[in-house]
PDB file of C-alpha atoms in Angstrom:
ATOM      1  CA  MET F1075     -23.095 162.691  26.345  1.00  0.00           C
ATOM      2  CA  LYS F1076     -21.367 163.946  23.221  1.00  0.00           C
ATOM      3  CA  PHE F1077     -19.283 162.103  20.650  1.00  0.00           C
ATOM      4  CA  LYS F1078     -16.021 162.914  18.910  1.00  0.00           C
ATOM      5  CA  VAL F1079     -14.618 160.998  15.956  1.00  0.00           C
ATOM      6  CA  CYS F1080     -10.866 161.545  15.828  1.00  0.00           C
ATOM      7  CA  GLY F1081      -8.022 160.887  13.423  1.00  0.00           C
ATOM      8  CA  MET F1082      -9.857 161.875  10.256  1.00  0.00           C
ATOM      9  CA  LYS F1083      -7.743 161.968   7.117  1.00  0.00           C
ATOM     10  CA  PHE F1084      -9.546 161.348   3.829  1.00  0.00           C
ATOM     11  CA  GLN F1085     -11.899 163.850   2.194  1.00  0.00           C
ATOM     12  CA  GLU F1086     -14.752 161.541   1.159  1.00  0.00           C
ATOM     13  CA  ASN F1087     -14.575 159.693   4.465  1.00  0.00           C
ATOM     14  CA  ILE F1088     -14.686 162.988   6.369  1.00  0.00           C
ATOM     15  CA  GLU F1089     -17.864 163.913   4.511  1.00  0.00           C
ATOM     16  CA  ALA F1090     -19.394 160.477   5.146  1.00  0.00           C
ATOM     17  CA  VAL F1091     -18.652 160.627   8.883  1.00  0.00           C
ATOM     18  CA  ALA F1092     -19.947 164.207   9.012  1.00  0.00           C
ATOM     19  CA  SER F1093     -23.310 162.930   7.751  1.00  0.00           C
ATOM     20  CA  LEU F1094     -23.586 161.000  11.037  1.00  0.00           C
ATOM     21  CA  GLN F1095     -23.495 164.327  12.920  1.00  0.00           C
ATOM     22  CA  PRO F1096     -20.876 163.686  15.594  1.00  0.00           C
ATOM     23  CA  ASP F1097     -20.428 166.600  17.977  1.00  0.00           C
ATOM     24  CA  TYR F1098     -16.684 166.854  17.308  1.00  0.00           C
ATOM     25  CA  MET F1099     -14.349 165.750  14.545  1.00  0.00           C
ATOM     26  CA  GLY F1100     -10.620 165.535  15.236  1.00  0.00           C
ATOM     27  CA  PHE F1101      -7.682 166.185  12.902  1.00  0.00           C
ATOM     28  CA  ILE F1102      -4.200 165.198  14.053  1.00  0.00           C
ATOM     29  CA  PHE F1103      -1.139 167.326  13.361  1.00  0.00           C
ATOM     30  CA  TYR F1104       1.728 165.102  14.434  1.00  0.00           C
ATOM     31  CA  GLU F1105       4.111 163.842  11.767  1.00  0.00           C
ATOM     32  CA  LYS F1106       4.851 160.591  13.597  1.00  0.00           C
ATOM     33  CA  SER F1107       1.167 159.616  13.512  1.00  0.00           C
ATOM     34  CA  PRO F1108      -0.209 157.501  10.635  1.00  0.00           C
ATOM     35  CA  ARG F1109      -3.258 159.763  10.909  1.00  0.00           C
ATOM     36  CA  ASN F1110      -1.277 162.980  10.430  1.00  0.00           C
ATOM     37  CA  PHE F1111      -3.526 165.372   8.534  1.00  0.00           C
ATOM     38  CA  GLU F1112      -2.542 167.327   5.449  1.00  0.00           C
ATOM     39  CA  GLY F1113      -4.643 169.112   2.879  1.00  0.00           C
ATOM     40  CA  ASP F1114      -8.070 170.691   3.073  1.00  0.00           C
ATOM     41  CA  ILE F1115     -11.022 169.940   5.326  1.00  0.00           C
ATOM     42  CA  PRO F1116     -14.302 169.896   3.402  1.00  0.00           C
ATOM     43  CA  ALA F1117     -17.146 172.120   4.543  1.00  0.00           C
ATOM     44  CA  LEU F1118     -18.742 170.634   7.649  1.00  0.00           C
ATOM     45  CA  PRO F1119     -22.081 171.347   9.332  1.00  0.00           C
ATOM     46  CA  ILE F1120     -21.778 174.159  11.887  1.00  0.00           C
ATOM     47  CA  THR F1121     -22.956 171.713  14.559  1.00  0.00           C
ATOM     48  CA  ILE F1122     -19.696 169.743  14.248  1.00  0.00           C
ATOM     49  CA  LYS F1123     -16.813 171.299  16.147  1.00  0.00           C
ATOM     50  CA  LYS F1124     -13.587 170.835  14.222  1.00  0.00           C
ATOM     51  CA  THR F1125     -10.829 169.877  16.645  1.00  0.00           C
ATOM     52  CA  GLY F1126      -7.099 170.201  16.096  1.00  0.00           C
ATOM     53  CA  VAL F1127      -5.000 167.556  17.879  1.00  0.00           C
ATOM     54  CA  PHE F1128      -1.396 168.466  18.706  1.00  0.00           C
ATOM     55  CA  VAL F1129       1.550 166.784  20.427  1.00  0.00           C
ATOM     56  CA  ASP F1130       4.063 169.146  22.047  1.00  0.00           C
ATOM     57  CA  ALA F1131       3.614 171.685  19.266  1.00  0.00           C
ATOM     58  CA  SER F1132       4.502 175.355  19.664  1.00  0.00           C
ATOM     59  CA  VAL F1133       1.881 178.000  20.382  1.00  0.00           C
ATOM     60  CA  ASP F1134       2.673 179.602  17.018  1.00  0.00           C
ATOM     61  CA  PHE F1135       2.138 176.331  15.150  1.00  0.00           C
ATOM     62  CA  ILE F1136      -1.192 175.724  16.883  1.00  0.00           C
ATOM     63  CA  ILE F1137      -2.385 179.271  16.210  1.00  0.00           C
ATOM     64  CA  LYS F1138      -1.388 178.884  12.564  1.00  0.00           C
ATOM     65  CA  LYS F1139      -3.503 175.737  12.208  1.00  0.00           C
ATOM     66  CA  VAL F1140      -6.414 177.283  14.107  1.00  0.00           C
ATOM     67  CA  LYS F1141      -6.441 180.174  11.654  1.00  0.00           C
ATOM     68  CA  GLN F1142      -6.039 177.875   8.656  1.00  0.00           C
ATOM     69  CA  TYR F1143      -8.831 175.459   9.584  1.00  0.00           C
ATOM     70  CA  ASN F1144     -10.996 177.541  11.916  1.00  0.00           C
ATOM     71  CA  PHE F1145     -10.838 174.999  14.734  1.00  0.00           C
ATOM     72  CA  ARG F1146     -13.261 175.346  17.628  1.00  0.00           C
ATOM     73  CA  ALA F1147     -11.415 173.002  19.976  1.00  0.00           C
ATOM     74  CA  ILE F1148      -7.773 172.143  20.593  1.00  0.00           C
ATOM     75  CA  GLN F1149      -6.639 168.813  22.025  1.00  0.00           C
ATOM     76  CA  LEU F1150      -3.180 168.752  23.590  1.00  0.00           C
ATOM     77  CA  HIS F1151      -1.873 165.198  23.499  1.00  0.00           C
ATOM     78  CA  GLY F1152       1.738 165.631  24.602  1.00  0.00           C
ATOM     79  CA  ASN F1153       3.557 166.709  27.745  1.00  0.00           C
ATOM     80  CA  GLU F1154       2.220 170.254  27.675  1.00  0.00           C
ATOM     81  CA  SER F1155       2.580 172.019  31.030  1.00  0.00           C
ATOM     82  CA  SER F1156      -0.124 174.075  32.693  1.00  0.00           C
ATOM     83  CA  LYS F1157       2.011 177.137  31.909  1.00  0.00           C
ATOM     84  CA  PHE F1158       1.945 176.232  28.217  1.00  0.00           C
ATOM     85  CA  CYS F1159      -1.832 175.772  28.331  1.00  0.00           C
ATOM     86  CA  GLN F1160      -2.193 179.216  29.878  1.00  0.00           C
ATOM     87  CA  GLU F1161       0.075 180.752  27.215  1.00  0.00           C
ATOM     88  CA  LEU F1162      -2.010 179.140  24.500  1.00  0.00           C
ATOM     89  CA  LYS F1163      -5.238 180.284  26.108  1.00  0.00           C
ATOM     90  CA  ASP F1164      -3.907 183.851  26.379  1.00  0.00           C
ATOM     91  CA  ALA F1165      -2.770 183.794  22.749  1.00  0.00           C
ATOM     92  CA  LEU F1166      -6.217 182.632  21.591  1.00  0.00           C
ATOM     93  CA  THR F1167      -7.927 185.295  23.697  1.00  0.00           C
ATOM     94  CA  THR F1168      -6.022 188.051  21.899  1.00  0.00           C
ATOM     95  CA  ILE F1169      -7.605 186.905  18.637  1.00  0.00           C
ATOM     96  CA  LYS F1170     -11.210 187.992  19.030  1.00  0.00           C
ATOM     97  CA  ARG F1171     -12.807 185.313  16.862  1.00  0.00           C
ATOM     98  CA  PHE F1172     -10.868 182.543  18.619  1.00  0.00           C
ATOM     99  CA  ASN F1173     -11.502 183.446  22.251  1.00  0.00           C
ATOM    100  CA  GLN F1174     -14.208 180.795  22.596  1.00  0.00           C
ATOM    101  CA  ILE F1175     -12.029 177.880  21.515  1.00  0.00           C
ATOM    102  CA  GLU F1176     -12.081 174.924  23.886  1.00  0.00           C
ATOM    103  CA  ILE F1177      -8.825 173.487  25.225  1.00  0.00           C
ATOM    104  CA  TRP F1178      -8.678 169.770  26.023  1.00  0.00           C
ATOM    105  CA  LYS F1179      -5.683 168.336  27.902  1.00  0.00           C
ATOM    106  CA  VAL F1180      -4.937 164.645  27.543  1.00  0.00           C
ATOM    107  CA  PHE F1181      -3.654 162.378  30.300  1.00  0.00           C
ATOM    108  CA  SER F1182      -2.784 158.729  29.698  1.00  0.00           C
ATOM    109  CA  ILE F1183      -3.859 155.978  32.093  1.00  0.00           C
ATOM    110  CA  LYS F1184      -3.124 152.285  32.354  1.00  0.00           C
ATOM    111  CA  ASP F1185      -3.898 150.675  35.710  1.00  0.00           C
ATOM    112  CA  GLU F1186      -3.549 153.705  37.985  1.00  0.00           C
ATOM    113  CA  PHE F1187      -3.296 157.473  37.875  1.00  0.00           C
ATOM    114  CA  ASP F1188      -2.121 160.256  40.175  1.00  0.00           C
ATOM    115  CA  PHE F1189      -5.011 162.716  40.043  1.00  0.00           C
ATOM    116  CA  ASP F1190      -2.852 165.384  41.700  1.00  0.00           C
ATOM    117  CA  ARG F1191      -1.400 165.911  38.234  1.00  0.00           C
ATOM    118  CA  LEU F1192      -4.649 167.586  37.215  1.00  0.00           C
ATOM    119  CA  SER F1193      -4.542 170.372  39.811  1.00  0.00           C
ATOM    120  CA  PRO F1194      -2.280 172.826  37.919  1.00  0.00           C
ATOM    121  CA  TYR F1195      -4.575 172.641  34.888  1.00  0.00           C
ATOM    122  CA  GLU F1196      -7.819 173.413  36.712  1.00  0.00           C
ATOM    123  CA  GLU F1197      -9.390 176.716  35.647  1.00  0.00           C
ATOM    124  CA  ILE F1198      -7.159 176.759  32.539  1.00  0.00           C
ATOM    125  CA  VAL F1199      -8.417 173.916  30.343  1.00  0.00           C
ATOM    126  CA  ASP F1200     -12.057 173.246  29.528  1.00  0.00           C
ATOM    127  CA  TYR F1201     -11.914 169.462  29.545  1.00  0.00           C
ATOM    128  CA  PHE F1202      -9.588 166.662  30.528  1.00  0.00           C
ATOM    129  CA  LEU F1203      -9.305 163.684  28.197  1.00  0.00           C
ATOM    130  CA  PHE F1204      -8.296 160.298  29.588  1.00  0.00           C
ATOM    131  CA  ASP F1205      -6.656 158.000  27.072  1.00  0.00           C
ATOM    132  CA  THR F1206      -4.944 154.626  27.228  1.00  0.00           C
ATOM    133  CA  LYS F1207      -1.258 154.719  28.047  1.00  0.00           C
ATOM    134  CA  GLY F1208       0.545 152.860  25.280  1.00  0.00           C
ATOM    135  CA  LYS F1209       3.301 152.901  22.698  1.00  0.00           C
ATOM    136  CA  GLU F1210       1.643 155.527  20.512  1.00  0.00           C
ATOM    137  CA  LYS F1211       0.262 158.987  21.301  1.00  0.00           C
ATOM    138  CA  GLY F1212      -3.315 157.764  20.912  1.00  0.00           C
ATOM    139  CA  GLY F1213      -4.832 155.188  18.583  1.00  0.00           C
ATOM    140  CA  ASN F1214      -3.392 152.243  20.506  1.00  0.00           C
ATOM    141  CA  GLY F1215      -6.609 150.290  20.094  1.00  0.00           C
ATOM    142  CA  TYR F1216      -7.301 149.154  23.646  1.00  0.00           C
ATOM    143  CA  THR F1217      -8.996 150.575  26.714  1.00  0.00           C
ATOM    144  CA  PHE F1218      -7.632 151.385  30.130  1.00  0.00           C
ATOM    145  CA  ASP F1219      -9.242 150.340  33.404  1.00  0.00           C
ATOM    146  CA  TRP F1220     -12.154 152.792  33.730  1.00  0.00           C
ATOM    147  CA  SER F1221     -12.603 151.900  37.393  1.00  0.00           C
ATOM    148  CA  VAL F1222      -9.576 154.132  38.055  1.00  0.00           C
ATOM    149  CA  LEU F1223     -11.898 157.084  37.451  1.00  0.00           C
ATOM    150  CA  LYS F1224     -14.083 156.228  40.439  1.00  0.00           C
ATOM    151  CA  ASN F1225     -11.647 158.329  42.478  1.00  0.00           C
ATOM    152  CA  TYR F1226     -11.949 161.321  40.143  1.00  0.00           C
ATOM    153  CA  PRO F1227     -11.560 164.340  42.456  1.00  0.00           C
ATOM    154  CA  SER F1228     -12.294 167.156  40.022  1.00  0.00           C
ATOM    155  CA  THR F1229     -15.451 168.850  38.778  1.00  0.00           C
ATOM    156  CA  THR F1230     -13.880 169.597  35.384  1.00  0.00           C
ATOM    157  CA  PRO F1231     -15.775 167.545  32.791  1.00  0.00           C
ATOM    158  CA  PHE F1232     -13.760 164.832  31.066  1.00  0.00           C
ATOM    159  CA  VAL F1233     -13.673 162.922  27.803  1.00  0.00           C
ATOM    160  CA  LEU F1234     -13.309 159.136  27.745  1.00  0.00           C
ATOM    161  CA  SER F1235     -10.946 157.832  25.075  1.00  0.00           C
ATOM    162  CA  GLY F1236      -8.727 154.888  24.232  1.00  0.00           C
ATOM    163  CA  GLY F1237      -9.751 151.863  22.183  1.00  0.00           C
ATOM    164  CA  ILE F1238     -13.491 152.428  22.452  1.00  0.00           C
ATOM    165  CA  GLY F1239     -15.464 150.356  19.972  1.00  0.00           C
ATOM    166  CA  SER F1240     -18.745 148.514  19.566  1.00  0.00           C
ATOM    167  CA  ASP F1241     -17.621 145.868  22.047  1.00  0.00           C
ATOM    168  CA  GLN F1242     -17.525 148.535  24.779  1.00  0.00           C
ATOM    169  CA  ILE F1243     -21.223 149.448  24.613  1.00  0.00           C
ATOM    170  CA  ASP F1244     -22.129 147.371  27.665  1.00  0.00           C
ATOM    171  CA  SER F1245     -19.158 148.806  29.558  1.00  0.00           C
ATOM    172  CA  ILE F1246     -20.247 152.351  28.686  1.00  0.00           C
ATOM    173  CA  LEU F1247     -23.800 151.630  29.825  1.00  0.00           C
ATOM    174  CA  SER F1248     -22.411 150.299  33.111  1.00  0.00           C
ATOM    175  CA  PHE F1249     -20.179 153.356  33.466  1.00  0.00           C
ATOM    176  CA  MET F1250     -23.251 155.555  33.016  1.00  0.00           C
ATOM    177  CA  LYS F1251     -24.603 154.123  36.279  1.00  0.00           C
ATOM    178  CA  THR F1252     -21.569 155.208  38.324  1.00  0.00           C
ATOM    179  CA  PRO F1253     -21.397 158.476  40.321  1.00  0.00           C
ATOM    180  CA  VAL F1254     -18.501 159.823  38.244  1.00  0.00           C
ATOM    181  CA  PHE F1255     -20.587 159.614  35.066  1.00  0.00           C
ATOM    182  CA  LYS F1256     -22.005 163.089  35.785  1.00  0.00           C
ATOM    183  CA  TYR F1257     -18.596 164.487  34.816  1.00  0.00           C
ATOM    184  CA  LEU F1258     -18.360 162.538  31.544  1.00  0.00           C
ATOM    185  CA  TYR F1259     -18.672 165.108  28.762  1.00  0.00           C
ATOM    186  CA  ALA F1260     -17.932 163.038  25.671  1.00  0.00           C
ATOM    187  CA  VAL F1261     -16.679 159.748  24.253  1.00  0.00           C
ATOM    188  CA  ASP F1262     -13.802 159.821  21.763  1.00  0.00           C
ATOM    189  CA  LEU F1263     -13.826 157.286  18.917  1.00  0.00           C
ATOM    190  CA  ASN F1264     -10.897 156.439  16.684  1.00  0.00           C
ATOM    191  CA  SER F1265      -8.939 153.299  15.857  1.00  0.00           C
ATOM    192  CA  LYS F1266     -11.585 150.673  16.676  1.00  0.00           C
ATOM    193  CA  PHE F1267     -13.728 151.970  13.818  1.00  0.00           C
ATOM    194  CA  GLU F1268     -10.998 151.969  11.182  1.00  0.00           C
ATOM    195  CA  SER F1269     -10.257 149.757   8.192  1.00  0.00           C
ATOM    196  CA  LYS F1270      -6.855 151.489   8.016  1.00  0.00           C
ATOM    197  CA  PRO F1271      -5.386 154.488   9.894  1.00  0.00           C
ATOM    198  CA  GLY F1272      -7.585 157.506   9.290  1.00  0.00           C
ATOM    199  CA  LEU F1273     -10.296 155.664   7.334  1.00  0.00           C
ATOM    200  CA  LYS F1274     -13.449 155.151   9.426  1.00  0.00           C
ATOM    201  CA  ASN F1275     -16.114 152.505   8.892  1.00  0.00           C
ATOM    202  CA  THR F1276     -19.217 154.684   8.779  1.00  0.00           C
ATOM    203  CA  LYS F1277     -21.594 151.716   9.024  1.00  0.00           C
ATOM    204  CA  GLU F1278     -20.076 150.587  12.319  1.00  0.00           C
ATOM    205  CA  LEU F1279     -19.948 154.164  13.599  1.00  0.00           C
ATOM    206  CA  LYS F1280     -23.611 154.690  12.740  1.00  0.00           C
ATOM    207  CA  GLU F1281     -24.642 151.522  14.575  1.00  0.00           C
ATOM    208  CA  PHE F1282     -22.575 152.480  17.630  1.00  0.00           C
ATOM    209  CA  LEU F1283     -23.991 155.998  17.804  1.00  0.00           C
ATOM    210  CA  SER F1284     -27.503 154.678  17.313  1.00  0.00           C
ATOM    211  CA  ASP F1285     -27.085 152.123  20.106  1.00  0.00           C
ATOM    212  CA  LEU F1286     -26.010 154.817  22.581  1.00  0.00           C
ATOM    213  CA  SER F1287     -28.097 157.757  21.406  1.00  0.00           C
ATOM    214  CA  GLY F1288     -31.106 156.705  23.447  1.00  0.00           C
ATOM    215  CA  HIS F1289     -29.186 156.694  26.743  1.00  0.00           C
TER     216      HIS F1289
END
């Protein structure tokens, strides 16, 4: 199981979180978000995959940011259609050094979910990400009902997101015992480890990662 820390914003904090060696680090490009990223990303270890997070952005805008920051994964957090995902994938493929970039498509869940919505995206995106349905496009600070995923019909690996913090460790360990766990690729961490939007508490993150690293 891999880990992504999302919503990074401040240079020194980015470097501090990078020292914890998460597998992915996410940077949000959405002006309405308090975690909207501007500026430069410091040099990160090659083992950390920089991830650009976008909400209904254009293909051109995403490509521009991929080139600027050398992202290795793209997270689509809006209402992007399967056609859009294919267009983006095709555009990345034409740029030789970007043809290995992962595409993650986000779907929001509260108490139920129509898994038929995933079908058009199969074979296009690399991972699905399931987040909590709430007022904001991510960073709402609370979890959805993970038992909804027991009916997961796909073999596409998924990322678990939405209000995950230290108080969810027991829930994650329980989830690891369920049949659907074999499709869990990563856990996405954001608002529950913040002292303010974009500023992560590295001590709490370190303890969380340490608690789960042995499982």
